[in-house]
XYZ file of C-alpha atoms in Angstrom:
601
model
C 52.347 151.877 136.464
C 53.799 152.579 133.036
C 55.745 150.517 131.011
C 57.195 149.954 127.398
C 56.644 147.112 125.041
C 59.423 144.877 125.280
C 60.032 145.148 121.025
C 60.582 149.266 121.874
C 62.673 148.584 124.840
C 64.911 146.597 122.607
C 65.213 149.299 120.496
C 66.471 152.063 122.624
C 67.916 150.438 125.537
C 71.521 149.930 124.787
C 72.650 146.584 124.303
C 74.128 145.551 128.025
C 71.539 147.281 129.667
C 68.925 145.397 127.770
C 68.618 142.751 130.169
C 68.221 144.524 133.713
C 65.716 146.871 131.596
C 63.292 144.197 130.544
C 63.025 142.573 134.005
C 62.256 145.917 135.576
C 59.703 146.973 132.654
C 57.286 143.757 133.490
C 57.787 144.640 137.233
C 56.357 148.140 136.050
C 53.700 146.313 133.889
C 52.379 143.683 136.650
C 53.378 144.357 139.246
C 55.523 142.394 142.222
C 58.937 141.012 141.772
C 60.309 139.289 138.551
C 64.043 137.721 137.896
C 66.087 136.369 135.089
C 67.834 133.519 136.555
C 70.530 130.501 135.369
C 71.769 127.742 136.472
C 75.626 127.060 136.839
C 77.900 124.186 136.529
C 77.076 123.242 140.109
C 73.244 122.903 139.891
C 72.802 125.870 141.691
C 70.814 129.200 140.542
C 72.104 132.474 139.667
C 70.185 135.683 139.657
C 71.432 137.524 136.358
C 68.974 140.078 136.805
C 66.136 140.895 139.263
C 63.677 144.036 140.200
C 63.545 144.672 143.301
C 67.727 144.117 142.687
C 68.999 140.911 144.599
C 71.974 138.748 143.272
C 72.848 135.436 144.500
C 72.528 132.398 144.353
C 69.482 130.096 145.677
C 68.626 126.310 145.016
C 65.249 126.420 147.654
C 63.025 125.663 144.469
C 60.209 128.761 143.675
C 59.889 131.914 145.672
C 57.473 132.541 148.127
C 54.828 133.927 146.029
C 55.497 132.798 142.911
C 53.074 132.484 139.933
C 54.366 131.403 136.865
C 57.933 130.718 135.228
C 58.671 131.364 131.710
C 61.826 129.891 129.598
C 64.227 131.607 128.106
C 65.524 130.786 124.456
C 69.068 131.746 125.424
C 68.697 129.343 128.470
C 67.316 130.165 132.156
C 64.000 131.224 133.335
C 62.195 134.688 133.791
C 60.198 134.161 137.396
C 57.376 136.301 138.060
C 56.120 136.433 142.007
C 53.494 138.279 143.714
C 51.916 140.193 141.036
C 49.854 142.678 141.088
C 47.557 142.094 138.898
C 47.106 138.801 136.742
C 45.404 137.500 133.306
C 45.754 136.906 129.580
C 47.445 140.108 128.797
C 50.147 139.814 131.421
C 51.031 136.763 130.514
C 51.357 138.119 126.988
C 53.728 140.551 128.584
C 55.697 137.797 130.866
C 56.173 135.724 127.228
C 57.458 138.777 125.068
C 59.872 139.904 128.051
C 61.430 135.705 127.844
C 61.313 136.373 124.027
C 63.377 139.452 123.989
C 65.786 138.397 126.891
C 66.286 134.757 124.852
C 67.199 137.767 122.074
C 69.466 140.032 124.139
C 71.135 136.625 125.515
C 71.929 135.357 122.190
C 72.935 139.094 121.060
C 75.493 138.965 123.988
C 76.894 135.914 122.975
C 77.407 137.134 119.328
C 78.983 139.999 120.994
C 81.384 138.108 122.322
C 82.429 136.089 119.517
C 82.369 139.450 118.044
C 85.171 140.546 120.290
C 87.020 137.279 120.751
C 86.803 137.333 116.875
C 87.779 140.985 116.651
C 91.020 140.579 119.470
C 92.217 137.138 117.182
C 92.591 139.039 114.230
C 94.542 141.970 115.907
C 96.803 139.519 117.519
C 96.979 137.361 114.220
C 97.929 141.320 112.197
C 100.646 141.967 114.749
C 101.866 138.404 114.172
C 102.073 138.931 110.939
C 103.430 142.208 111.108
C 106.127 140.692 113.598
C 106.838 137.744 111.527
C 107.557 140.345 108.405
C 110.045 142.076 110.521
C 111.749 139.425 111.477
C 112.225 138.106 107.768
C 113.278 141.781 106.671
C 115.925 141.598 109.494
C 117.052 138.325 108.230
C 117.372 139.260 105.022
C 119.712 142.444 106.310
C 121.520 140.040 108.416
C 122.071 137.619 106.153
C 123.021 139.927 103.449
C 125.739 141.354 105.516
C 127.292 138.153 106.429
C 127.794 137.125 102.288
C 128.888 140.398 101.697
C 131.774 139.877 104.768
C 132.141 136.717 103.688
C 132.913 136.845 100.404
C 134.355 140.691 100.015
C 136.704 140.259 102.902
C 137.618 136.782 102.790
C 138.021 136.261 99.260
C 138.584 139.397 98.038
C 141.707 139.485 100.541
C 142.903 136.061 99.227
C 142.328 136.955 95.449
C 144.441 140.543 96.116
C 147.169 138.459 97.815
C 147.122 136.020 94.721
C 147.417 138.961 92.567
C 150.330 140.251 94.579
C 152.199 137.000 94.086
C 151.889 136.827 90.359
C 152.893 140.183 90.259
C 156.412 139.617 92.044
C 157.117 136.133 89.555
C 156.139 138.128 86.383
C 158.235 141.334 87.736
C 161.250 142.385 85.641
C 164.509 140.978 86.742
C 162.742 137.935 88.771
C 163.295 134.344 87.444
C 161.024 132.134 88.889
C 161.935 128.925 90.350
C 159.363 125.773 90.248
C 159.194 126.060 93.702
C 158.004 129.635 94.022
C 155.784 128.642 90.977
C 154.479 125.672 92.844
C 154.048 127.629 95.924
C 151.381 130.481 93.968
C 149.782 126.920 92.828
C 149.213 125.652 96.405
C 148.122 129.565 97.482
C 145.207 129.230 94.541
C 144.543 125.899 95.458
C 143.989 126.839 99.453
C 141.909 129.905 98.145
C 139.296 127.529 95.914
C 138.889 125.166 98.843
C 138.256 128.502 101.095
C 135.761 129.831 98.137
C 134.059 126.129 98.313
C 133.967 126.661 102.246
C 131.924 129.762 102.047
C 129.638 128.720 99.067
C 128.370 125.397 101.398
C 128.079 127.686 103.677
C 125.285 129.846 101.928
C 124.118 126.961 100.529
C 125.017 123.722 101.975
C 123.828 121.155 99.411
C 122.082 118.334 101.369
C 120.428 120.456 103.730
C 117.214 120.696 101.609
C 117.541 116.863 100.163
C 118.213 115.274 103.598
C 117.853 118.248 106.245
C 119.964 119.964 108.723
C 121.698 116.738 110.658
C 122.578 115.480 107.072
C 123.988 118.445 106.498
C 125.856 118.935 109.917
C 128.199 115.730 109.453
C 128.812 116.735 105.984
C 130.097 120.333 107.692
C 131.783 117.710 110.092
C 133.948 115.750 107.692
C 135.766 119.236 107.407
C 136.565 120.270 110.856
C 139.612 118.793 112.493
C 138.249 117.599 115.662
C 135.835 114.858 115.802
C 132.185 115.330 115.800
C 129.208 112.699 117.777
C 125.680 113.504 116.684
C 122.982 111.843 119.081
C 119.209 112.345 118.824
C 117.512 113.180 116.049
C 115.034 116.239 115.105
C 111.891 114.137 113.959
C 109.846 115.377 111.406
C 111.069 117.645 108.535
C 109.986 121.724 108.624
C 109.786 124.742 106.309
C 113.222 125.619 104.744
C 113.769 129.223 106.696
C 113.477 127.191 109.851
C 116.009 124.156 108.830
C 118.469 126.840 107.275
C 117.970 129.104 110.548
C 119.485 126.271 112.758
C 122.037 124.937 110.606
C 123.790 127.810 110.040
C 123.619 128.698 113.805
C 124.838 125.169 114.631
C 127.387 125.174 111.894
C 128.645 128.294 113.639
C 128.987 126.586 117.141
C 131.177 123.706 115.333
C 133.531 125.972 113.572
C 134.201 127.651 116.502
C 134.441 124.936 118.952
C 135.947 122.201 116.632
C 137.873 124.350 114.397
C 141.463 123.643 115.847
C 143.195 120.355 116.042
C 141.901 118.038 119.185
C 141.282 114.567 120.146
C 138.430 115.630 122.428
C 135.172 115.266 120.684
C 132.641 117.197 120.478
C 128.996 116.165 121.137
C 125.872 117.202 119.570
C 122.693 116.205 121.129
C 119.080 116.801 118.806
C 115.647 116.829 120.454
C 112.417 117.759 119.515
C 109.418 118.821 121.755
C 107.528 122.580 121.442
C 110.531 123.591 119.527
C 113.467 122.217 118.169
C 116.357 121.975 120.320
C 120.301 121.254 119.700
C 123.224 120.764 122.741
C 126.209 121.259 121.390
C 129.121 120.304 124.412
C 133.042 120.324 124.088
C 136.170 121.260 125.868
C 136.351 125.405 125.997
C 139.900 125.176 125.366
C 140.804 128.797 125.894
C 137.202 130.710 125.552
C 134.895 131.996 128.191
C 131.897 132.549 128.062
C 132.209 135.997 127.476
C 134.455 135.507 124.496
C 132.385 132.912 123.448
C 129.009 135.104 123.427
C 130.827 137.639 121.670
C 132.270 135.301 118.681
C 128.601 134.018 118.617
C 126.448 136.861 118.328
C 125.837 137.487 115.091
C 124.300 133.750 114.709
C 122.605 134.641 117.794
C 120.859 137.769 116.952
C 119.833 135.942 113.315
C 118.293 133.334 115.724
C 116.662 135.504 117.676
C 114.574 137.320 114.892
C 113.335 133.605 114.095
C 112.259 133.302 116.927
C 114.764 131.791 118.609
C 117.095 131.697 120.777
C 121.065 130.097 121.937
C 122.517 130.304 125.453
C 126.174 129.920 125.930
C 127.727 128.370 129.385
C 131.104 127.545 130.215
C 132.714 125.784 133.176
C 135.904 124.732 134.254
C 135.933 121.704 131.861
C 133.432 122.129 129.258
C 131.635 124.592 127.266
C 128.046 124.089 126.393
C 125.732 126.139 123.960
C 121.805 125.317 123.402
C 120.558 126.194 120.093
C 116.613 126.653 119.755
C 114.260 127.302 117.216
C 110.641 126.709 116.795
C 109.158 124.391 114.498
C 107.367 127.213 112.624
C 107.726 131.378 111.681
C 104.112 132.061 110.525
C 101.524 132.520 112.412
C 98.894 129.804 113.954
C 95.648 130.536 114.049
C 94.211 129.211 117.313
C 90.929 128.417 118.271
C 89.222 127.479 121.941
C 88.440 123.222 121.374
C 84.989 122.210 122.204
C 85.920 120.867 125.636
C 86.746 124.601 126.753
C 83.861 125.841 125.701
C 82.198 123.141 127.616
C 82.778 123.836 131.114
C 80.337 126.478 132.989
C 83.737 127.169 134.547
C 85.944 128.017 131.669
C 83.013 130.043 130.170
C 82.495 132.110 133.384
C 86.321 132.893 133.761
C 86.462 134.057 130.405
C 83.966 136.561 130.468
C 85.335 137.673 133.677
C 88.632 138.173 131.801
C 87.340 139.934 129.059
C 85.333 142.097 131.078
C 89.004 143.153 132.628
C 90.022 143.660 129.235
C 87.352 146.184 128.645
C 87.725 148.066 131.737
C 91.427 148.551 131.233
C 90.967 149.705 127.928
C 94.320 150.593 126.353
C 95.604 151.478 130.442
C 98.982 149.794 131.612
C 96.608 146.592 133.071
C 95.517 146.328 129.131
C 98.673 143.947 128.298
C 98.511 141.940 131.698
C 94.708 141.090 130.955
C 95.590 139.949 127.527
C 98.468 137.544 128.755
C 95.775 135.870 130.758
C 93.046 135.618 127.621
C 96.176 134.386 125.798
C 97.167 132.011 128.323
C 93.622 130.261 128.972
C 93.438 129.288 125.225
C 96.937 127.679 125.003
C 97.466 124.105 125.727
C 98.557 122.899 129.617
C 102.338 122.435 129.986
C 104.405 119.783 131.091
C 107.866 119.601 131.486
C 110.352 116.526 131.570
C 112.773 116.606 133.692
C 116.362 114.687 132.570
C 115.428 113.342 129.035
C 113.675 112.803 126.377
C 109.993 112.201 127.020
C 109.248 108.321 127.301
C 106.403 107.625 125.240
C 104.497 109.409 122.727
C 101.597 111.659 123.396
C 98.266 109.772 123.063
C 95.982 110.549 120.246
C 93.658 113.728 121.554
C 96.142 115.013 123.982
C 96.267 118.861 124.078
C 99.535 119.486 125.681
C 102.910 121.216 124.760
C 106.217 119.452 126.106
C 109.234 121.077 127.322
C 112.443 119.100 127.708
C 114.863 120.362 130.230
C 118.454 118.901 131.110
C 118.328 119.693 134.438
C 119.435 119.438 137.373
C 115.860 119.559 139.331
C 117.336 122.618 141.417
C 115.394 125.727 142.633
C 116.615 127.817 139.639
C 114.836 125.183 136.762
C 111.516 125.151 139.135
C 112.290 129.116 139.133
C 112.299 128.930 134.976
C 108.921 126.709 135.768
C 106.929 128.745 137.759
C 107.582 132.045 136.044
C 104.696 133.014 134.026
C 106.442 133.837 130.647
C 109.709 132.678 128.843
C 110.456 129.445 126.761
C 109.776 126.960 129.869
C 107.461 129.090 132.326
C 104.545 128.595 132.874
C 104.402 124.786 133.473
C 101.074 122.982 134.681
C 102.536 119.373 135.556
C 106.437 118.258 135.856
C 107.898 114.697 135.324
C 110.887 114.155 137.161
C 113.194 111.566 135.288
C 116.272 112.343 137.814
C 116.021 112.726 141.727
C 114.659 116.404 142.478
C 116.384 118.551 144.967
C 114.271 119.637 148.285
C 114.681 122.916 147.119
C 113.265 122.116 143.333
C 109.919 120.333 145.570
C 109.450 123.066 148.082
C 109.572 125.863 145.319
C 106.645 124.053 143.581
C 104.674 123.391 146.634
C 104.962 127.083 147.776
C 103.841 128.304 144.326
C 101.122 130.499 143.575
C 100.103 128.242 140.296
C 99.317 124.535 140.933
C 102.357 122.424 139.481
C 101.574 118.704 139.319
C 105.341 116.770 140.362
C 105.804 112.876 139.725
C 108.793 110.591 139.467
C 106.539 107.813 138.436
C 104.000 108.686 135.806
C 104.596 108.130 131.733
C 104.339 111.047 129.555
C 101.112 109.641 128.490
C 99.312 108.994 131.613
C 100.256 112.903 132.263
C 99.068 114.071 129.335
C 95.249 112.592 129.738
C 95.542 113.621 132.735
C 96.023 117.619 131.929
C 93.686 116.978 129.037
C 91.351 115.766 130.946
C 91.288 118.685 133.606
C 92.120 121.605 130.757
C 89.567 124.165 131.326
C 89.608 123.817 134.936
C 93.544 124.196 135.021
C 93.006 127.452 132.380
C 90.302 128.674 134.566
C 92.526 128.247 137.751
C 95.469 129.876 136.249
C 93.449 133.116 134.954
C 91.583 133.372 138.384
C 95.055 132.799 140.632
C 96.979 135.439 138.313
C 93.468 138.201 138.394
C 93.386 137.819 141.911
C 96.874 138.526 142.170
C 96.102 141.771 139.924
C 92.956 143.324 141.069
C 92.855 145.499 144.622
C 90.446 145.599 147.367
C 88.853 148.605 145.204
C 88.968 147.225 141.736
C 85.968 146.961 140.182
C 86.288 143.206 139.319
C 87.574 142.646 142.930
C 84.053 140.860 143.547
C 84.079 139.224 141.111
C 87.165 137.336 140.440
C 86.845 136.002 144.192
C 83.030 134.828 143.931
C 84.507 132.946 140.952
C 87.151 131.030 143.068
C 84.702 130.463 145.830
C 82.046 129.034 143.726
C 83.697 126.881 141.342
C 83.133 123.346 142.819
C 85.740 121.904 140.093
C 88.231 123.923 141.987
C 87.808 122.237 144.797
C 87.497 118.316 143.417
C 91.539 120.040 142.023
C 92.383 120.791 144.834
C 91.565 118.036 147.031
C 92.391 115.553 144.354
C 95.688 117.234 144.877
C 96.031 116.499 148.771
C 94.686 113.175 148.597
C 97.871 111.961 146.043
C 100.603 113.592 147.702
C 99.135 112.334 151.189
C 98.211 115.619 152.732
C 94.609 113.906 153.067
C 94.406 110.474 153.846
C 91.254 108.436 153.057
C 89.172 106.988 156.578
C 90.584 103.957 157.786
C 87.063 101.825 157.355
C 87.381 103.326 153.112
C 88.135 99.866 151.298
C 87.934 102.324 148.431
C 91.654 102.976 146.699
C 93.198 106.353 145.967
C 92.576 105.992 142.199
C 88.922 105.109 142.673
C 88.726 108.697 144.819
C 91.076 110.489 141.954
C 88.641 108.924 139.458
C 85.300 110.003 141.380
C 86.523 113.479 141.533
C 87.059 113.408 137.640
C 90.921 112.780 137.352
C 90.490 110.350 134.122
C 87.625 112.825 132.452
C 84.321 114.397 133.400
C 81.617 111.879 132.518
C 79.474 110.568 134.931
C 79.951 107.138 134.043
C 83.726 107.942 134.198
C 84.236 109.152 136.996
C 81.400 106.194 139.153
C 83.593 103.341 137.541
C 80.933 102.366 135.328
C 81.471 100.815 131.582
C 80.646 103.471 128.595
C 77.262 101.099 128.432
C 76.281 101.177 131.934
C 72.122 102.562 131.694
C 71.004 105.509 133.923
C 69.338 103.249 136.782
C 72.735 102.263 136.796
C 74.441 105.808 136.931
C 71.599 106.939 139.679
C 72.643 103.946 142.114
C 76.489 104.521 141.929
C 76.256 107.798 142.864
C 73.781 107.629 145.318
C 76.107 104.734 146.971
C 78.587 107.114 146.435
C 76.503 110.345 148.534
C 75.955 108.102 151.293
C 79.669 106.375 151.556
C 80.796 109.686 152.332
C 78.242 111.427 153.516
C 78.472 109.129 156.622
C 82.597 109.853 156.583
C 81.877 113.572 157.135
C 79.514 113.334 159.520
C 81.461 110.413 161.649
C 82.188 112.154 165.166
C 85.785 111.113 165.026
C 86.048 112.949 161.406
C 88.479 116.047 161.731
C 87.692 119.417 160.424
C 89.867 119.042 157.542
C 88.719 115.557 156.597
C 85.122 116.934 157.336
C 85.710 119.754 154.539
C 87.167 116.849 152.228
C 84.416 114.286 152.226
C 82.257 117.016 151.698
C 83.570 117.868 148.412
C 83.098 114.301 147.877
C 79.622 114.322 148.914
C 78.878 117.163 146.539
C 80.690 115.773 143.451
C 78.326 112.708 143.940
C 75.844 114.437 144.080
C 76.129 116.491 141.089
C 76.704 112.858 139.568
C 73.391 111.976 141.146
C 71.691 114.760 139.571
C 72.994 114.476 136.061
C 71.722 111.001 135.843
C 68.291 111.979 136.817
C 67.967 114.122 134.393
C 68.853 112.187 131.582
């Protein structure tokens, strides 16, 4: 048998071969069969590497012949069975071979904050890059409205001034007081135009007292009255502020700038973004015309990153104004609770092994949307008002606000996976939803949380609470939806899905609320006990038994053994149907994981 000393394999095996190399080389030096192995989220034991090859998963305790099992530094075990030939020196061997995978393990690792480092800072240049663009645009755009503004407005004006003077100080012409005072009232209209334009460019409370202030000042000058509602919280960075006032101030002028007693409402919000609903009478525009006469504001929205939609019916004509809080760059990073979760970690890798294999292919930008998407906050959406309550103190969530109705074309705008309210993890319904609006988020791909009920707060724990899980549930739902029957990762992605247990407690947490699953009639135990068993209020042990924060591990051990036998008896009960059978089960194997963690405290 000839082999290689681990330190040399090191050296010339490449990096994510290492691994699979230094199993097989103490094979070659001992003899028999040897394995790397780790244990998942679920308590169960993964073969990373083995020689003879086998993968899989086992949790029967040692191997038939085993002799000795060595720790790894990096986590797991290197098992050596059935050797050949045994004593001091091989076990010299089997502790190098754990010392050098503990190294290649935490190599990998710096790999991939290597790359996770490496793809933040490309995103962060582009962003950059982006956001520069968008400013040099802005400046163009802006530059070109002064320069109509003031050459063709006021230039005009000043040459028809210059024209009337002209025709009183021509030969022949004796000027009457009238025509005198008439040039007067000419100059006079042509300062207060002048004034217009200048608060225009440069409104003067908009930096004191910010953009509302500034609004009903713009107001006072229109000749059709103005409501303001709502307000925009919070003050933000000058280009932002300036960005929607002068698209708002456009809406006004156009909408209130002829005589009416009809009012005109403006509604302010703030959630991811903010928001203004500006509503009046159309009078004679459509919404073609009224696109068209609202272009340029939009396209100088746009390039800050935001955005105005225009709709007109019969009786009123309604334009949303948005902008985002901020134009530079954030720099993200993954919480500690994400990196947490066995589940999270796993579906990561898996994505950025797709990201590798693509390389810069068509799939490159699809896998990147799904990196992207796992480290962003959950979503919920509110449904018919503001949001009721604040978000609680170590909530990770983003808010979207939508008007409504709840129809099939808003759950539509939810479920797609990009634009300004896709992408949505949980909905709260403040008005009645349509049939169509609940059967659209059943049938979805994505798992969408509904309620009528529930505060904004109790929401937000809630999606806090299962984060990773629901970032590890969207990548894995969208992959599989990507990869074929002969795509590499094809394996993969579904021995993911299959194997993550917190998938399941989801899921059936899922069917017990909306009644799909109902608990055994002899259960004295409530729905929110079961929600709170299967981790809906947070992952701890002590959590999700019911215990206090206090409660000692004797006392952790006999809750959740109670707990495996409660419904371990349910699923086996003869009168237990096969889809109750595959419930309790989950619920057997959540305790039990429960069980386990407190005996090994």
């Amino acid at each position: 048998m000839r082999h290689t000393s681990p330190y040399r394999l090191a050296a010339t095996v490449p990096p994510e071969e290492l691994v699979r190399a230094l199993v097989r080389n103490l094979v070659d030096a001992v003899g028999g069969r040897a394995g790397y192995e780790v244990p998942d989220a679920a308590g169960r034991v993964l073969t990373v590497a083995s020689w003879p090859e086998h993968t899989g998963p086992h949790t029967d305790g040692p191997r038939a012949g085993e002799v000795v099992r060595e720790p790894v530094a990096g986590g797991g075990v290197v098992y050596l069975a059935g050797p050949w030939r045994w004593g001091a020196g091989e076990r010299t061997i089997l502790r190098e071979t754990a010392t050098w995978l503990g190294v290649a393990v935490r190599l990998d690792r710096l790999r991939a904050e290597r790359d996770r480092a490496q793809e933040r800072a490309q995103r962060l240049r582009a962003e950059v890059t982006s956001a520069r663009e968008r400013l040099a645009e802005v400046r163009d755009l802006e530059r070109r409205r002064l320069v109509g503004a003031i050459t063709t407005t006021t230039l005009r004006d000043l040459t028809e001034f210059r024209g009337r003077l002209t025709t009183l100080a021509a030969p022949g012409q004796d000027p009457t007081a009238d025509d005198v005072a008439g040039v007067g009232a000419f100059l006079d209209d042509l300062l207060d135009n002048f004034r217009t334009i200048v608060r225009g460019v440069y409104p003067a409370m908009l930096p004191d007292r910010g953009p509302r202030a500034a609004l009903e000042e713009l107001a006072a000058t229109v000749p059709r009255p103005i409501h303001f509602r709502g307000d925009l919280g919070r003050r933000v960075g000058w280009q932002v502020e300036s960005g929607l006032y002068h698209a708002v101030a456009a809406v006004l002028n156009l909408l209130a700038g002829l005589p009416s007693d009809d009012p005109v409402v403006v509604d302010f919000l703030r959630d991811d973004a903010l928001r203004v609903t500006i509503t009046a009478p159309p009078g004679p525009l459509s919404a073609r015309s009224l696109r068209a006469a609202l272009n340029h504001d939009a396209q100088r929205l746009a390039v800050l990153g935001g955005a105005m939609e225009c709709r007109v019916t019969e009786d009123t004509a309604v334009v949303h104004v948005r902008v985002l809080d901020r134009i530079e760059p954030v720099a993200e990073t993954a919480a500690p609770p994400l990196e947490g979760s066995a589940l999270y970690r796993r579906t990561r890798d898996l994505v950025r092994r797709g990201q590798r294999l693509a390389g810069d292919g068509p799939d490159r930008r699809r896998w990147d949307a799904i990196a992207e998407r796992m480290a962003t906050p959950p979503r919920l959406a509110v449904v018919g008002g503001p949001p009721d309550g604040s978000i609680p103190d170590g909530a990770a969530v983003t808010v979207v606000v939508a008007d409504g109705p709840a129809d099939a074309g808003l759950a539509a705008e939810f479920l797609a996976e990009d634009g300004p309210r896709g992408a949505v993890d949980a909905v709260l319904c403040l008005v009645p939803p349509t049939e169509a609006f609940r059967a659209a988020l059943r049938r979805a791909r994505q798992r969408v949380v509904l309620t009528e009920s529930a505060s904004v707060a109790e929401l937000a724990a809630g999606l806090t609470a299962w984060r990773p899980v629901i970032a590890a549930r969207r990548a894995i739902v969208t992959a599989t939806g990507m990869v074929g029957p002969n795509h590499p990762l094809s394996w993969a992605v579904e021995r993911v899905g299959a194997e993550a247990h917190e998938l399941a407690e989801l899921d059936l947490l899922d069917r017990i609320e909306t009644g799909e699953v109902r608990l055994p009639p002899t259960e004295n135990a409530a729905v929110a006990d079961v929600a709170r068993l299967l981790g809906a209020h947070g992952p701890d042990p002590r959590t999700r038994l019911g215990l206090t924060d206090h409660a000692g591990d004797d006392e952790v051990r006999a809750a959740a053994a109670d707990a495996v036998r409660r419904w371990r008896a349910h699923a086996a009960h003869p009168a237990t149907g096969a889809r109750e059978r595959v419930a309790w089960e989950v619920l057997v194997r959540t305790a039990e994981g429960l069980l386990k963690a407190g005996r090994s405290r």
